Amino acid sequence: MAIYFKQTATFRQSANRHKKILSALFSMVFIILLSVISHEAEAAAITSTVRVIHATSDTPFMDPGLKDLGHELQSVFKYTSYRLISSRTLAMAEGSTGRVSLPGDRSLELIPKGVENNRIRFSIRILKNDKQVFTTEIQLRNNSTITIGGPDFKNGYLLFNISGKTK
Amino acid sequence: MKETNRIKKDSNESLLCTDSGTLCNQESCYDTMTISSFIDGEISPEESEEVKNHLDNCPVCRQVVDHYLSFEKALNSGIASSFKDQDVKILQNRIMATHDLYAKKGADLNGIQNKIRSKLHSIKDFASSSIFSLPKIYLQIASLAAIIILSITALRDITDVNAPMQSVMAQSSPSAIVTSVNGDISSVIILETEDTHHTIIWYQEV
């Protein structure tokens, strides 16, 4: 009888030890998964700035707000004047849509679709009078910009400089 | 006299050339440089005649010609007036160079992916070969935890190891890779600046 009780007690002790180890391991896995999920959620935050530029052949002028871009634009385009009409920064989650109003009843929609190999995949739509006129899919290098241009506006053309940044 | 270059490919590779079902062997097709020279009138009249005859029967080469012609048309339309005096060839070269960069980049990225895969495989091998004396369930859970921890560490390591390479690639690759362009547009040009490889898309609304 005494042996039976001893065996039961040993079995209980062993079961308790197993339970403790099991719960410790489960806690560890849970914490790791939680940190992975929170890390991914953090990585999904994408910041984008859309600068709307008016390029014309007027008196030579370079807007101070376009210091970083002026040389690039002048190396390609014939225009002499570059004015910054507006600048807007959007903080977006993956899959969400950022909207920016543009001159001439136009608007720009920006959808970040994911990050891969240090490049942010964007879907960009330009609408005129709510009708889609231009769409493109790009893979923008992190911390870089792309310029989209072409629509004519007030004796010149509109350029949209779009930047993308993610952690 | 410049010699025309035919594409040398496996003779087994053949394409349907005409609606009547005639097979066009790619061996007889011209490379893009020859087609470009043909469009620019830079080949001899005899060679030009030869290319013309080939184009009558080869939709593959005809498609390349159409592509070049549409590109030239776009440049000669109002779109060109926005750019500085750069001839068609400079822009073509830039676009071709961009394509080459994408191809090189793709190859490098495949290398990175393979490294990640091999690291993960070695991690899995390590986990499965461990000789823990714990009961099976603990071993499985511990293995899972180890795989997760080591995977995160390995991925971070790989990112760090390749950081200088990515930095070099970043400097020479375009700021944006344009994968598609669509819309109510009459023409579009995609180019990148020489200094910083800043990508520019210029389109003309209908």
GROMACS .gro file of C-alpha atoms in nm:
model
  373
    1MET     CA    1   0.000   0.000   0.000
    2ALA     CA    2   0.281   0.233   0.095
    3ILE     CA    3   0.458   0.155  -0.234
    4TYR     CA    4   0.137   0.238  -0.428
    5PHE     CA    5   0.110   0.583  -0.261
    6LYS     CA    6   0.478   0.647  -0.323
    7GLN     CA    7   0.437   0.562  -0.692
    8THR     CA    8   0.128   0.787  -0.724
    9ALA     CA    9   0.313   1.077  -0.562
   10THR     CA   10   0.612   1.028  -0.797
   11PHE     CA   11   0.375   1.016  -1.094
   12ARG     CA   12   0.204   1.342  -0.981
   13GLN     CA   13   0.539   1.513  -0.934
   14SER     CA   14   0.646   1.404  -1.279
   15ALA     CA   15   0.317   1.520  -1.435
   16ASN     CA   16   0.348   1.858  -1.264
   17ARG     CA   17   0.703   1.898  -1.391
   18HIS     CA   18   0.588   1.813  -1.745
   19LYS     CA   19   0.304   2.064  -1.718
   20LYS     CA   20   0.547   2.336  -1.609
   21ILE     CA   21   0.788   2.265  -1.895
   22LEU     CA   22   0.501   2.251  -2.143
   23SER     CA   23   0.353   2.581  -2.026
   24ALA     CA   24   0.697   2.745  -2.033
   25LEU     CA   25   0.755   2.628  -2.390
   26PHE     CA   26   0.411   2.739  -2.501
   27SER     CA   27   0.469   3.081  -2.343
   28MET     CA   28   0.802   3.109  -2.525
   29VAL     CA   29   0.647   3.018  -2.864
   30PHE     CA   30   0.360   3.261  -2.800
   31ILE     CA   31   0.600   3.546  -2.718
   32ILE     CA   32   0.810   3.476  -3.027
   33LEU     CA   33   0.503   3.466  -3.253
   34LEU     CA   34   0.376   3.788  -3.099
   35SER     CA   35   0.708   3.963  -3.162
   36VAL     CA   36   0.715   3.838  -3.524
   37ILE     CA   37   0.360   3.961  -3.584
   38SER     CA   38   0.429   4.302  -3.426
   39HIS     CA   39   0.754   4.331  -3.629
   40GLU     CA   40   0.563   4.262  -3.953
   41ALA     CA   41   0.289   4.507  -3.862
   42GLU     CA   42   0.553   4.772  -3.799
   43ALA     CA   43   0.720   4.697  -4.133
   44ALA     CA   44   0.393   4.743  -4.318
   45ALA     CA   45   0.382   5.118  -4.240
   46ILE     CA   46   0.473   5.308  -4.557
   47THR     CA   47   0.521   5.681  -4.580
   48SER     CA   48   0.488   5.855  -4.912
   49THR     CA   49   0.514   6.219  -5.012
   50VAL     CA   50   0.350   6.344  -5.331
   51ARG     CA   51   0.487   6.671  -5.467
   52VAL     CA   52   0.291   6.840  -5.743
   53ILE     CA   53   0.511   7.047  -5.973
   54HIS     CA   54   0.420   7.292  -6.247
   55ALA     CA   55   0.681   7.298  -6.523
   56THR     CA   56   0.672   7.580  -6.775
   57SER     CA   57   0.896   7.763  -7.018
   58ASP     CA   58   0.855   8.094  -6.832
   59THR     CA   59   1.127   8.301  -6.664
   60PRO     CA   60   1.385   8.060  -6.519
   61PHE     CA   61   1.284   7.959  -6.167
   62MET     CA   62   1.350   7.668  -5.937
   63ASP     CA   63   1.128   7.634  -5.632
   64PRO     CA   64   1.334   7.601  -5.310
   65GLY     CA   65   1.114   7.303  -5.220
   66LEU     CA   66   1.254   7.115  -5.519
   67LYS     CA   67   1.622   7.153  -5.433
   68ASP     CA   68   1.680   6.778  -5.426
   69LEU     CA   69   1.503   6.719  -5.756
   70GLY     CA   70   1.585   7.032  -5.959
   71HIS     CA   71   1.905   6.903  -6.114
   72GLU     CA   72   1.742   6.578  -6.222
   73LEU     CA   73   1.450   6.758  -6.384
   74GLN     CA   74   1.674   7.009  -6.561
   75SER     CA   75   1.893   6.731  -6.698
   76VAL     CA   76   1.598   6.576  -6.879
   77PHE     CA   77   1.334   6.839  -6.950
   78LYS     CA   78   1.348   7.154  -7.160
   79TYR     CA   79   1.142   7.359  -6.916
   80THR     CA   80   1.293   7.657  -6.743
   81SER     CA   81   1.054   7.709  -6.453
   82TYR     CA   82   0.962   7.452  -6.188
   83ARG     CA   83   0.713   7.555  -5.921
   84LEU     CA   84   0.597   7.340  -5.632
   85ILE     CA   85   0.217   7.362  -5.627
   86SER     CA   86   0.157   7.133  -5.332
   87SER     CA   87   0.317   6.867  -5.119
   88ARG     CA   88   0.139   6.605  -4.916
   89THR     CA   89   0.269   6.325  -4.700
   90LEU     CA   90   0.065   6.010  -4.656
   91ALA     CA   91   0.116   5.734  -4.400
   92MET     CA   92  -0.036   5.418  -4.534
   93ALA     CA   93  -0.073   5.058  -4.440
   94GLU     CA   94  -0.018   4.790  -4.698
   95GLY     CA   95  -0.323   4.763  -4.923
   96SER     CA   96  -0.477   5.093  -4.816
   97THR     CA   97  -0.539   5.377  -5.060
   98GLY     CA   98  -0.388   5.724  -5.025
   99ARG     CA   99  -0.554   6.005  -5.222
  100VAL     CA  100  -0.413   6.340  -5.327
  101SER     CA  101  -0.603   6.615  -5.509
  102LEU     CA  102  -0.434   6.745  -5.820
  103PRO     CA  103  -0.497   7.059  -6.026
  104GLY     CA  104  -0.734   7.044  -6.322
  105ASP     CA  105  -1.002   6.821  -6.165
  106ARG     CA  106  -0.750   6.545  -6.131
  107SER     CA  107  -0.661   6.321  -5.838
  108LEU     CA  108  -0.391   6.066  -5.764
  109GLU     CA  109  -0.444   5.737  -5.585
  110LEU     CA  110  -0.155   5.553  -5.432
  111ILE     CA  111  -0.180   5.194  -5.309
  112PRO     CA  112   0.122   5.030  -5.144
  113LYS     CA  113   0.099   4.661  -5.219
  114GLY     CA  114   0.395   4.526  -5.029
  115VAL     CA  115   0.767   4.542  -4.970
  116GLU     CA  116   1.012   4.308  -5.137
  117ASN     CA  117   1.392   4.325  -5.172
  118ASN     CA  118   1.407   4.680  -5.038
  119ARG     CA  119   1.150   4.794  -5.294
  120ILE     CA  120   0.795   4.907  -5.226
  121ARG     CA  121   0.536   4.786  -5.474
  122PHE     CA  122   0.294   5.067  -5.555
  123SER     CA  123  -0.012   5.083  -5.771
  124ILE     CA  124  -0.061   5.441  -5.891
  125ARG     CA  125  -0.377   5.575  -6.053
  126ILE     CA  126  -0.438   5.922  -6.195
  127LEU     CA  127  -0.799   6.022  -6.240
  128LYS     CA  128  -0.951   6.313  -6.430
  129ASN     CA  129  -1.309   6.408  -6.348
  130ASP     CA  130  -1.328   6.079  -6.154
  131LYS     CA  131  -1.236   5.885  -6.466
  132GLN     CA  132  -0.920   5.678  -6.459
  133VAL     CA  133  -0.677   5.810  -6.720
  134PHE     CA  134  -0.346   5.656  -6.619
  135THR     CA  135  -0.241   5.357  -6.414
  136THR     CA  136   0.096   5.209  -6.341
  137GLU     CA  137   0.250   4.944  -6.120
  138ILE     CA  138   0.597   5.022  -5.992
  139GLN     CA  139   0.858   4.882  -5.754
  140LEU     CA  140   1.003   5.189  -5.588
  141ARG     CA  141   1.338   5.160  -5.415
  142ASN     CA  142   1.306   5.233  -5.044
  143ASN     CA  143   1.382   5.601  -4.972
  144SER     CA  144   1.366   5.688  -5.342
  145THR     CA  145   1.134   5.882  -5.568
  146ILE     CA  146   0.973   5.853  -5.910
  147THR     CA  147   0.842   6.138  -6.123
  148ILE     CA  148   0.531   6.099  -6.333
  149GLY     CA  149   0.443   6.378  -6.573
  150GLY     CA  150   0.252   6.468  -6.877
  151PRO     CA  151  -0.087   6.635  -6.809
  152ASP     CA  152  -0.092   6.987  -6.952
  153PHE     CA  153  -0.185   7.267  -6.717
  154LYS     CA  154  -0.175   7.649  -6.749
  155ASN     CA  155   0.073   7.684  -7.037
  156GLY     CA  156   0.287   7.409  -6.896
  157TYR     CA  157   0.280   7.056  -6.765
  158LEU     CA  158   0.221   6.885  -6.433
  159LEU     CA  159   0.479   6.659  -6.275
  160PHE     CA  160   0.410   6.437  -5.975
  161ASN     CA  161   0.709   6.339  -5.769
  162ILE     CA  162   0.627   6.041  -5.546
  163SER     CA  163   0.854   5.917  -5.270
  164GLY     CA  164   0.832   5.594  -5.073
  165LYS     CA  165   0.978   5.503  -4.738
  166THR     CA  166   0.942   5.201  -4.518
  167LYS     CA  167   1.135   5.075  -4.216
  168MET     CA  168   2.925   4.734  -9.505
  169LYS     CA  169   2.763   4.614  -9.188
  170GLU     CA  170   2.674   4.252  -9.175
  171THR     CA  171   2.326   4.161  -9.066
  172ASN     CA  172   2.307   3.936  -8.764
  173ARG     CA  173   2.075   3.645  -8.747
  174ILE     CA  174   1.975   3.515  -8.408
  175LYS     CA  175   2.153   3.190  -8.333
  176LYS     CA  176   1.927   2.966  -8.135
  177ASP     CA  177   1.850   2.603  -8.095
  178SER     CA  178   1.708   2.485  -8.423
  179ASN     CA  179   1.435   2.303  -8.232
  180GLU     CA  180   1.292   2.639  -8.127
  181SER     CA  181   1.048   2.737  -8.395
  182LEU     CA  182   0.748   2.962  -8.406
  183LEU     CA  183   0.432   2.975  -8.609
  184CYS     CA  184   0.510   3.240  -8.864
  185THR     CA  185   0.206   3.278  -9.084
  186ASP     CA  186  -0.164   3.219  -9.054
  187SER     CA  187  -0.125   2.943  -9.309
  188GLY     CA  188   0.078   2.755  -9.053
  189THR     CA  189   0.427   2.790  -9.198
  190LEU     CA  190   0.685   2.741  -8.931
  191CYS     CA  191   0.939   3.014  -8.884
  192ASN     CA  192   1.266   2.895  -8.746
  193GLN     CA  193   1.417   3.152  -8.509
  194GLU     CA  194   1.754   3.088  -8.665
  195SER     CA  195   1.639   3.294  -8.960
  196CYS     CA  196   1.519   3.586  -8.742
  197TYR     CA  197   1.716   3.909  -8.712
  198ASP     CA  198   1.847   4.046  -8.384
  199THR     CA  199   1.709   4.372  -8.246
  200MET     CA  200   2.018   4.572  -8.340
  201THR     CA  201   1.984   4.472  -8.706
  202ILE     CA  202   1.614   4.554  -8.702
  203SER     CA  203   1.694   4.889  -8.540
  204SER     CA  204   1.956   4.957  -8.811
  205PHE     CA  205   1.702   4.858  -9.076
  206ILE     CA  206   1.450   5.110  -8.940
  207ASP     CA  207   1.714   5.380  -8.923
  208GLY     CA  208   1.825   5.302  -9.281
  209GLU     CA  209   2.173   5.212  -9.167
  210ILE     CA  210   2.205   4.889  -9.365
  211SER     CA  211   2.272   4.841  -9.736
  212PRO     CA  212   1.981   4.834  -9.986
  213GLU     CA  213   2.044   4.462 -10.051
  214GLU     CA  214   2.032   4.379  -9.682
  215SER     CA  215   1.731   4.603  -9.640
  216GLU     CA  216   1.551   4.411  -9.915
  217GLU     CA  217   1.643   4.084  -9.746
  218VAL     CA  218   1.502   4.204  -9.412
  219LYS     CA  219   1.185   4.330  -9.585
  220ASN     CA  220   1.126   3.990  -9.742
  221HIS     CA  221   1.177   3.824  -9.407
  222LEU     CA  222   0.935   4.062  -9.235
  223ASP     CA  223   0.662   3.968  -9.485
  224ASN     CA  224   0.664   3.616  -9.344
  225CYS     CA  225   0.774   3.659  -8.983
  226PRO     CA  226   0.530   3.802  -8.727
  227VAL     CA  227   0.799   3.778  -8.458
  228CYS     CA  228   1.034   4.022  -8.630
  229ARG     CA  229   0.741   4.231  -8.751
  230GLN     CA  230   0.636   4.275  -8.389
  231VAL     CA  231   0.984   4.402  -8.303
  232VAL     CA  232   0.964   4.648  -8.594
  233ASP     CA  233   0.620   4.766  -8.478
  234HIS     CA  234   0.758   4.815  -8.129
  235TYR     CA  235   1.044   5.031  -8.257
  236LEU     CA  236   0.817   5.228  -8.487
  237SER     CA  237   0.569   5.303  -8.209
  238PHE     CA  238   0.856   5.417  -7.991
  239GLU     CA  239   0.984   5.647  -8.264
  240LYS     CA  240   0.632   5.777  -8.324
  241ALA     CA  241   0.598   5.862  -7.955
  242LEU     CA  242   0.925   6.050  -7.958
  243ASN     CA  243   0.834   6.241  -8.270
  244SER     CA  244   0.493   6.337  -8.133
  245GLY     CA  245   0.432   6.619  -7.883
  246ILE     CA  246   0.590   6.413  -7.606
  247ALA     CA  247   0.938   6.477  -7.746
  248SER     CA  248   0.899   6.852  -7.715
  249SER     CA  249   0.921   6.817  -7.338
  250PHE     CA  250   1.264   6.658  -7.340
  251LYS     CA  251   1.602   6.802  -7.414
  252ASP     CA  252   1.763   6.738  -7.750
  253GLN     CA  253   1.823   6.370  -7.714
  254ASP     CA  254   1.787   6.153  -8.020
  255VAL     CA  255   1.596   5.830  -8.033
  256LYS     CA  256   1.909   5.620  -7.989
  257ILE     CA  257   2.014   5.772  -7.658
  258LEU     CA  258   1.671   5.705  -7.513
  259GLN     CA  259   1.665   5.356  -7.659
  260ASN     CA  260   2.006   5.284  -7.510
  261ARG     CA  261   1.889   5.407  -7.173
  262ILE     CA  262   1.586   5.185  -7.182
  263MET     CA  263   1.794   4.886  -7.295
  264ALA     CA  264   2.045   4.959  -7.018
  265THR     CA  265   1.760   4.970  -6.768
  266HIS     CA  266   1.637   4.632  -6.892
  267ASP     CA  267   1.989   4.490  -6.851
  268LEU     CA  268   2.002   4.620  -6.496
  269TYR     CA  269   1.671   4.455  -6.413
  270ALA     CA  270   1.805   4.129  -6.550
  271LYS     CA  271   2.127   4.156  -6.348
  272LYS     CA  272   1.932   4.248  -6.040
  273GLY     CA  273   1.700   3.951  -6.087
  274ALA     CA  274   2.001   3.721  -6.096
  275ASP     CA  275   2.146   3.868  -5.778
  276LEU     CA  276   1.817   3.841  -5.598
  277ASN     CA  277   1.790   3.477  -5.695
  278GLY     CA  278   2.126   3.429  -5.525
  279ILE     CA  279   1.998   3.592  -5.208
  280GLN     CA  280   1.686   3.376  -5.214
  281ASN     CA  281   1.898   3.063  -5.254
  282LYS     CA  282   2.116   3.169  -4.960
  283ILE     CA  283   1.805   3.217  -4.746
  284ARG     CA  284   1.672   2.877  -4.853
  285SER     CA  285   2.002   2.701  -4.778
  286LYS     CA  286   2.023   2.872  -4.436
  287LEU     CA  287   1.671   2.763  -4.352
  288HIS     CA  288   1.745   2.409  -4.468
  289SER     CA  289   2.055   2.391  -4.250
  290ILE     CA  290   1.850   2.521  -3.954
  291LYS     CA  291   1.585   2.253  -4.012
  292ASP     CA  292   1.853   1.985  -4.043
  293PHE     CA  293   2.008   2.095  -3.715
  294ALA     CA  294   1.673   2.088  -3.536
  295SER     CA  295   1.583   1.742  -3.662
  296SER     CA  296   1.923   1.591  -3.576
  297SER     CA  297   1.935   1.720  -3.218
  298ILE     CA  298   1.952   1.448  -2.951
  299PHE     CA  299   1.733   1.586  -2.677
  300SER     CA  300   1.625   1.342  -2.413
  301LEU     CA  301   1.294   1.519  -2.350
  302PRO     CA  302   0.965   1.349  -2.437
  303LYS     CA  303   0.858   1.376  -2.806
  304ILE     CA  304   0.609   1.660  -2.756
  305TYR     CA  305   0.874   1.880  -2.588
  306LEU     CA  306   1.120   1.800  -2.858
  307GLN     CA  307   0.870   1.907  -3.125
  308ILE     CA  308   0.782   2.229  -2.944
  309ALA     CA  309   1.144   2.308  -2.869
  310SER     CA  310   1.234   2.239  -3.234
  311LEU     CA  311   0.957   2.472  -3.348
  312ALA     CA  312   1.077   2.747  -3.114
  313ALA     CA  313   1.438   2.694  -3.225
  314ILE     CA  314   1.341   2.710  -3.592
  315ILE     CA  315   1.150   3.035  -3.537
  316ILE     CA  316   1.431   3.197  -3.338
  317LEU     CA  317   1.707   3.082  -3.575
  318SER     CA  318   1.503   3.176  -3.883
  319ILE     CA  319   1.463   3.531  -3.756
  320THR     CA  320   1.833   3.550  -3.669
  321ALA     CA  321   1.939   3.397  -4.000
  322LEU     CA  322   1.721   3.632  -4.202
  323ARG     CA  323   1.861   3.931  -4.012
  324ASP     CA  324   2.216   3.803  -4.070
  325ILE     CA  325   2.154   3.762  -4.441
  326THR     CA  326   2.015   4.114  -4.463
  327ASP     CA  327   2.323   4.250  -4.286
  328VAL     CA  328   2.568   4.046  -4.497
  329ASN     CA  329   2.408   4.166  -4.819
  330ALA     CA  330   2.368   4.526  -4.709
  331PRO     CA  331   2.684   4.651  -4.888
  332MET     CA  332   2.586   4.462  -5.203
  333GLN     CA  333   2.234   4.606  -5.189
  334SER     CA  334   2.381   4.949  -5.144
  335VAL     CA  335   2.595   4.908  -5.459
  336MET     CA  336   2.298   4.771  -5.648
  337ALA     CA  337   2.082   5.056  -5.524
  338GLN     CA  338   2.323   5.309  -5.667
  339SER     CA  339   2.321   5.158  -6.012
  340SER     CA  340   1.963   5.038  -6.037
  341PRO     CA  341   1.670   5.261  -6.135
  342SER     CA  342   1.486   5.433  -5.853
  343ALA     CA  343   1.169   5.259  -5.968
  344ILE     CA  344   1.105   4.952  -6.179
  345VAL     CA  345   0.795   5.008  -6.387
  346THR     CA  346   0.613   4.679  -6.426
  347SER     CA  347   0.304   4.804  -6.610
  348VAL     CA  348   0.157   5.117  -6.763
  349ASN     CA  349  -0.200   5.153  -6.877
  350GLY     CA  350  -0.478   5.402  -6.936
  351ASP     CA  351  -0.636   5.650  -7.173
  352ILE     CA  352  -0.302   5.766  -7.305
  353SER     CA  353  -0.169   5.822  -7.655
  354SER     CA  354   0.197   5.767  -7.572
  355VAL     CA  355   0.430   5.701  -7.283
  356ILE     CA  356   0.805   5.721  -7.226
  357ILE     CA  357   0.990   5.565  -6.933
  358LEU     CA  358   1.345   5.678  -6.873
  359GLU     CA  359   1.597   5.731  -6.597
  360THR     CA  360   1.840   6.012  -6.534
  361GLU     CA  361   2.210   5.951  -6.578
  362ASP     CA  362   2.333   6.073  -6.240
  363THR     CA  363   2.099   5.922  -5.986
  364HIS     CA  364   1.900   5.678  -6.201
  365HIS     CA  365   1.584   5.864  -6.111
  366THR     CA  366   1.292   5.704  -6.296
  367ILE     CA  367   1.060   5.928  -6.493
  368ILE     CA  368   0.734   5.828  -6.661
  369TRP     CA  369   0.602   6.079  -6.913
  370TYR     CA  370   0.260   6.017  -7.062
  371GLN     CA  371   0.035   6.204  -7.296
  372GLU     CA  372  -0.336   6.207  -7.233
  373VAL     CA  373  -0.565   6.127  -7.527
   0.00000   0.00000   0.00000
